[in-house]
Tab-separated table of C-alpha atoms in Angstrom:
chain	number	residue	atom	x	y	z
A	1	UNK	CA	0.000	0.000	0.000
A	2	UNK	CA	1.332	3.157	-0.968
A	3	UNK	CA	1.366	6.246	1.173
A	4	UNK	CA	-1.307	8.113	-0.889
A	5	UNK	CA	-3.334	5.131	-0.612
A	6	UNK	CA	-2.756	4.686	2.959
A	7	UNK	CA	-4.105	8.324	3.485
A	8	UNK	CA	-7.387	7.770	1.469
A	9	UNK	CA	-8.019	4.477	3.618
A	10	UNK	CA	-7.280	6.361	7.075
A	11	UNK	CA	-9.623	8.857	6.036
A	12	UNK	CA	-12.330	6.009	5.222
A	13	UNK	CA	-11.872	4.802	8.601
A	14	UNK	CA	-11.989	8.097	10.407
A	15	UNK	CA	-14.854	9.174	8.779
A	16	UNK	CA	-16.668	5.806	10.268
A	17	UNK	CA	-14.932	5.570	13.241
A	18	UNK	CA	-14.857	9.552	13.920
A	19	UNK	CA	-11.878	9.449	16.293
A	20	UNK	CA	-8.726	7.387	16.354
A	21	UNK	CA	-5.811	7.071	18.348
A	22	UNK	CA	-2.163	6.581	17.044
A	23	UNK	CA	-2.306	3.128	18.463
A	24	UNK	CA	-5.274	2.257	16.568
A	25	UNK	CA	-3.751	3.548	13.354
A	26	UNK	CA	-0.716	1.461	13.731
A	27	UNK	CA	-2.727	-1.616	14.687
A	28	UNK	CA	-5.283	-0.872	11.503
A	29	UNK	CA	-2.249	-0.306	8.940
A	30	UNK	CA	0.623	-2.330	10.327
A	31	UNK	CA	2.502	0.894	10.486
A	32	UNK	CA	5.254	1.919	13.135
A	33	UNK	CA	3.844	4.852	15.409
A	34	UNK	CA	6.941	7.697	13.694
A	35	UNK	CA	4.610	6.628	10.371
A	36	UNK	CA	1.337	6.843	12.361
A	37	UNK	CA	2.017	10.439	13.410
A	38	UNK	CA	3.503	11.654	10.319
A	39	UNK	CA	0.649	10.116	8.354
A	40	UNK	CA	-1.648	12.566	10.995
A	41	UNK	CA	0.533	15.379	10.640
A	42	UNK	CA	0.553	15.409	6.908
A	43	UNK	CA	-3.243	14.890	6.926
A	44	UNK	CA	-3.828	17.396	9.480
A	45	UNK	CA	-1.458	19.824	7.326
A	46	UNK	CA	-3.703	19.702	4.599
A	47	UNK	CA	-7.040	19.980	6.126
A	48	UNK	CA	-8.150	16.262	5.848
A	49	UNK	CA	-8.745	15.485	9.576
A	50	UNK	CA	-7.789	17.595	12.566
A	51	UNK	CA	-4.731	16.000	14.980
A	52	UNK	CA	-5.543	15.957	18.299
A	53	UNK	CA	-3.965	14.843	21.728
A	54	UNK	CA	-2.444	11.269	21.212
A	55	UNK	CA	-4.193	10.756	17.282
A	56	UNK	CA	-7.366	11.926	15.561
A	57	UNK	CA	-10.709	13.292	14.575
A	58	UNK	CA	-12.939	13.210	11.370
A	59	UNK	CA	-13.803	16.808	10.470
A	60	UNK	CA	-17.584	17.606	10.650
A	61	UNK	CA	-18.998	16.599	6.750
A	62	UNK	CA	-20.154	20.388	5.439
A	63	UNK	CA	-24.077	19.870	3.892
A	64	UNK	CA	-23.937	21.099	0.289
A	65	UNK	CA	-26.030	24.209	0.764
A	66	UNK	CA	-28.773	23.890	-2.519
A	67	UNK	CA	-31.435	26.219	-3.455
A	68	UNK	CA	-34.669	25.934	-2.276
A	69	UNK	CA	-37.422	28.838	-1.720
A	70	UNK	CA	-36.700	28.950	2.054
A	71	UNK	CA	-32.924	30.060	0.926
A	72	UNK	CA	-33.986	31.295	-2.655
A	73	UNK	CA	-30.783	33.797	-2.239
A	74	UNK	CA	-28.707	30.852	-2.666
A	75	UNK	CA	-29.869	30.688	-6.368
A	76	UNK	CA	-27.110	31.160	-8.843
A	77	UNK	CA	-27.839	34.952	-10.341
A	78	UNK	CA	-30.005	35.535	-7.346
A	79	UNK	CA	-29.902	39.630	-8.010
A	80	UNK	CA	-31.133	39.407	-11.914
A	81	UNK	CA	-33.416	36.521	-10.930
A	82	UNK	CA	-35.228	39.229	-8.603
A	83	UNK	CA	-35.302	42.017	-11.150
A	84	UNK	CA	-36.238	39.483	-13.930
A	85	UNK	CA	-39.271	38.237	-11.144
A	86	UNK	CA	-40.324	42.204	-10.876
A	87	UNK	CA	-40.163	42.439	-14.961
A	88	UNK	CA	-42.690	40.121	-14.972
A	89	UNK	CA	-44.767	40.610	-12.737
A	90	UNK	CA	-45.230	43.958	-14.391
A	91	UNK	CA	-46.429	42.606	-17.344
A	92	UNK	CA	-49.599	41.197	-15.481
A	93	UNK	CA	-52.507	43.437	-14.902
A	94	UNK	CA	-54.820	43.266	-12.404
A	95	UNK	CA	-57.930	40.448	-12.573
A	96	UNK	CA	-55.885	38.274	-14.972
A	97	UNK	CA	-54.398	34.831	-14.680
A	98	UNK	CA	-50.807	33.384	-14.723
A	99	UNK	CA	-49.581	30.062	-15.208
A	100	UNK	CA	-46.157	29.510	-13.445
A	101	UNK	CA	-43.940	27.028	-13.554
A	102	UNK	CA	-41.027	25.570	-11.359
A	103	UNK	CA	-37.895	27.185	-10.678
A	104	UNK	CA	-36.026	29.844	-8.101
A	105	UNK	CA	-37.231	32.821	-10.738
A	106	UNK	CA	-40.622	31.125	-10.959
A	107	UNK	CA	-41.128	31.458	-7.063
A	108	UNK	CA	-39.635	34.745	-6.866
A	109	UNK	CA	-42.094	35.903	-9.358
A	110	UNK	CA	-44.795	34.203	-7.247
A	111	UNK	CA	-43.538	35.932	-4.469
A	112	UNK	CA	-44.253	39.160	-6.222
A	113	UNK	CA	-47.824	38.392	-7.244
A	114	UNK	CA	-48.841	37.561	-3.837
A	115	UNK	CA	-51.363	39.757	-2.835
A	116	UNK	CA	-52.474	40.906	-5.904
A	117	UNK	CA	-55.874	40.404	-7.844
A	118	UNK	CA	-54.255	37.659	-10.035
A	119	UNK	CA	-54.512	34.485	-10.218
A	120	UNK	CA	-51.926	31.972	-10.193
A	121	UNK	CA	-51.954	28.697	-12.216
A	122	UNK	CA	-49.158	26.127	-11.081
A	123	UNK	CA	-48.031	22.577	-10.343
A	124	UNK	CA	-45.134	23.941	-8.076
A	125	UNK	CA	-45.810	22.934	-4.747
A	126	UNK	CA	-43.560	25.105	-2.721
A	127	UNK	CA	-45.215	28.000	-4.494
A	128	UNK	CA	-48.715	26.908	-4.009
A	129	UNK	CA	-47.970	26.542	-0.448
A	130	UNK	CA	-46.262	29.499	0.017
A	131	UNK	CA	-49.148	31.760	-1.851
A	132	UNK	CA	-51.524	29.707	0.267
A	133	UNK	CA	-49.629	30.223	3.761
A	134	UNK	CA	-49.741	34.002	3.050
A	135	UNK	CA	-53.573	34.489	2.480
A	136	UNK	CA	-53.351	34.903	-1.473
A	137	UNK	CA	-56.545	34.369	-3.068
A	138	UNK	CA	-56.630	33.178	-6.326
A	139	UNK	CA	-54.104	29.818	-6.153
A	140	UNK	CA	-55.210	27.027	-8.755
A	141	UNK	CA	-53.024	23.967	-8.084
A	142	UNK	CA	-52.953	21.362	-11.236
A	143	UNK	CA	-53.612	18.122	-9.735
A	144	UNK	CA	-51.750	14.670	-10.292
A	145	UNK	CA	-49.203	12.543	-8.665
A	146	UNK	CA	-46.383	14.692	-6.235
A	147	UNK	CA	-42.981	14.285	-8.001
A	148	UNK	CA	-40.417	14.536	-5.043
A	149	UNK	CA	-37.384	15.060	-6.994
A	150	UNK	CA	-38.612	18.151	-9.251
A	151	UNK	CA	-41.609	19.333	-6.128
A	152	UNK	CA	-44.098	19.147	-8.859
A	153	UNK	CA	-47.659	17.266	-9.620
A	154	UNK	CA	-47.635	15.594	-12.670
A	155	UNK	CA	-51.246	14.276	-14.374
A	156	UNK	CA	-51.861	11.972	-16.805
A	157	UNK	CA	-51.656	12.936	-20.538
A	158	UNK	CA	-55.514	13.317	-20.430
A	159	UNK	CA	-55.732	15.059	-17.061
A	160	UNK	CA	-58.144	17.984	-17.068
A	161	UNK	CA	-55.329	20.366	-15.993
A	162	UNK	CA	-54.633	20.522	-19.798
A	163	UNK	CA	-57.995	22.727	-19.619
A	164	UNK	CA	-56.629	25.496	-17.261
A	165	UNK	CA	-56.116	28.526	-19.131
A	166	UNK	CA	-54.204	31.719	-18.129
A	167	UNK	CA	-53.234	35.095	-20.039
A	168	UNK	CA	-49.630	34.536	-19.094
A	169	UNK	CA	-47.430	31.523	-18.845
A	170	UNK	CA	-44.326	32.064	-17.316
A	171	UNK	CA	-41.613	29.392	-17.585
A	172	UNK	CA	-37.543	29.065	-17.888
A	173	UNK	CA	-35.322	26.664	-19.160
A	174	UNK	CA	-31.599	25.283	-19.409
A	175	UNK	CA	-30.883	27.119	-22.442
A	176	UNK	CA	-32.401	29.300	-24.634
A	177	UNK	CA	-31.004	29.884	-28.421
A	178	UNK	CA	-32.057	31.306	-31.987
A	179	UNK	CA	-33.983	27.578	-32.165
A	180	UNK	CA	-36.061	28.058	-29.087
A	181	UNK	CA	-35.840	27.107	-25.050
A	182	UNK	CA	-34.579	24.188	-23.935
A	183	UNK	CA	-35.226	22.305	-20.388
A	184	UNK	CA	-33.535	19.466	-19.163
A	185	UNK	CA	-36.457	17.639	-17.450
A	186	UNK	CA	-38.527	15.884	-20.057
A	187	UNK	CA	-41.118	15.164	-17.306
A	188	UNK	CA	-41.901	18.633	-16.423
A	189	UNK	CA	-41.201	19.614	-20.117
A	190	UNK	CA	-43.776	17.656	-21.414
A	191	UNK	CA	-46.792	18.717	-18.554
A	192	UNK	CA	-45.823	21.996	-19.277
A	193	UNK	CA	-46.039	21.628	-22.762
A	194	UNK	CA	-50.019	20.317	-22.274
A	195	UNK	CA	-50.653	23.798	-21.145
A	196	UNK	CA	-48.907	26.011	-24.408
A	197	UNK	CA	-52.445	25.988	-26.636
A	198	UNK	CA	-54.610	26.913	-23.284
A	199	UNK	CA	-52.530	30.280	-22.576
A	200	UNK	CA	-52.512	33.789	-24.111
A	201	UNK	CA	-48.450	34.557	-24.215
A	202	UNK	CA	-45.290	32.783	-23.205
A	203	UNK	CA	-42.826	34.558	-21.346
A	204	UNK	CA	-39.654	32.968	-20.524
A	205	UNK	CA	-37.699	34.261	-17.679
A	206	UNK	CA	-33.785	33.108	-17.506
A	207	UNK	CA	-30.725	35.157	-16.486
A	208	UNK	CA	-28.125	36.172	-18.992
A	209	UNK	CA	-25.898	32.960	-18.504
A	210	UNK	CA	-28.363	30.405	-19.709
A	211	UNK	CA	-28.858	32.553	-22.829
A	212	UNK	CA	-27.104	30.816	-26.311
A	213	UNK	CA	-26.787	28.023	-24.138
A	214	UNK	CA	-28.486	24.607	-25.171
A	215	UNK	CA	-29.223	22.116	-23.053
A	216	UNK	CA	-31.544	18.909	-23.013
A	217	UNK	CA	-34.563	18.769	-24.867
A	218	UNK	CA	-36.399	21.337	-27.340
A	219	UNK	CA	-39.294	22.645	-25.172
A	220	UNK	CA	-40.496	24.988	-27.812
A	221	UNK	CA	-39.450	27.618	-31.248
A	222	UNK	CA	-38.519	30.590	-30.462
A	223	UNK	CA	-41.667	31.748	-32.717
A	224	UNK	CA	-43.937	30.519	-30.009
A	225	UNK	CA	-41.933	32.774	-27.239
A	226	UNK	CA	-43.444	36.181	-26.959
A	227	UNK	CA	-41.181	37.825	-24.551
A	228	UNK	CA	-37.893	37.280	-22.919
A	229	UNK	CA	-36.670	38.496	-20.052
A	230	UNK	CA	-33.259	38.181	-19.151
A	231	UNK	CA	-30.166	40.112	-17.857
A	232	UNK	CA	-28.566	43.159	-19.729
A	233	UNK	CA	-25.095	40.296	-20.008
A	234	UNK	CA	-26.712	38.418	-22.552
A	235	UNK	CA	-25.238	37.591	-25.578
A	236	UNK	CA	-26.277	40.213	-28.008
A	237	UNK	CA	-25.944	38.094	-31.319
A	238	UNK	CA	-28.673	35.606	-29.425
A	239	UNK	CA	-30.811	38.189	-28.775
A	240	UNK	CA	-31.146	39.751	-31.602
A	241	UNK	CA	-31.744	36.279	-33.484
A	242	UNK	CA	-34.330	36.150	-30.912
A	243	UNK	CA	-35.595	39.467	-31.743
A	244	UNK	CA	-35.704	38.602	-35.862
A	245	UNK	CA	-38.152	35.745	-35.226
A	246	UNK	CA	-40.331	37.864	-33.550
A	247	UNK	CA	-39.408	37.636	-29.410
A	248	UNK	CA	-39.874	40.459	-27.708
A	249	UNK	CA	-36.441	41.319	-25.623
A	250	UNK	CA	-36.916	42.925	-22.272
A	251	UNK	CA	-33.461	43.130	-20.330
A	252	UNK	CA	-33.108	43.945	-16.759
């Protein structure tokens, strides 16, 4: 066993055992106790464990901090995602309806509706229950099975949620280009795409990065986007592709 090797296998057992002692290191790896401490100083050098008194300890495992709407300001973009939420939310005038879709710029945008005389559309669950929780009062949840993974329901190709019908649908993507927007998850692409022919104008909302980008599958042409919003970074030559097939550009 090589010394690199040796390292990755004390670390193994540290992170099981949490604590061990130079003794139990040489015992473990058949390894004198000059090797068992140098093995702990070099680790301990390099911030894979921390030495203590006579051996040593795992350091605590660091959660990967992920974006969800109770820490939407850990979104990537988080800044333009807010003024890209307000852009829309503009658009919508009072007594009309909005479908909205998953995402951190989806629920932002929810956020900004809440309160007002429209009514939101959606199969986002955090959303619903966040609109719900603070008194809004036009929330239509699209029914069907709860999709952990994506926080969605998801009906059957028949379900009668294709009948909801808003003025606005607001959705974003992985990747939007000259061809049209592209999402990653076919699942959600596909109940979203039930609900294109039952709404008045598609607005996409995705910051500046994700623009020229393409990514998964073809949700949609560009000719059947009405308005972007994105960031003023956005790649000009896109945009004004974008523009040619008839997308209105708003930039925030």
């Amino acid at each position: 066993m090589t010394e690199a090797q040796r390292h990755n296998a004390i670390l193994t057992l540290l992170q099981q055992q949490q604590h061990m002692t130079v003794s139990g290191l040489m015992e473990a790896f058949s390894i004198s106790p000059a090797t068992a401490r140098r093995d702990i100083n070099k680790l301990n050098e390099i911030g894979k464990l921390r030495k203590v008194r006579n051996g040593a300890e795992a350091l605590p495992v660091k959660e990967k901090s992920v974006w969800s709407p109770l820490n939407s300001q850990l979104s990537s973009n988080h800044d333009e995602k807010i003024r890209i939420a307000q852009a829309a939310a503009a658009l919508i005038q009072p007594g009309e309806s909005a479908v909205i879709n998953c995402g951190s710029t989806a629920f932002l945008l929810g956020k900004a509706l809440c309160g007002q005389d429209v009514q939101v559309i959606t199969n986002y669950f955090p959303l619903a229950n966040y609109l719900i929780e603070e008194g809004h009062d036009g929330v239509v949840i699209i029914g069907g099975q709860y999709n952990r993974s994506q926080s969605i329901t998801l009906a059957p190709q028949d379900e009668i949620s294709s009948l909801y019908a808003g003025h606005w649908m607001f959705t974003s993507g992985k990747g939007i280009t000259a061809d049209g927007l592209y999402k990653m998850d076919m699942l959600t692409a596909m109940a979203e795409q039930k609900m294109l022919d039952h709404v008045g104008k598609l607005v996409v909302l995705t910051d500046s990065s994700k623009v020229g980008q393409r990514a998964g599958m073809l949700f949609c042409p560009a000719t059947r986007v009405d308005i972007l919003i994105t960031g003023n970074d956005a790649d000009p030559t896109v945009l004004q592709a974008l523009q040619s097939k008839g997308v209105q550009i708003i930039l925030v």
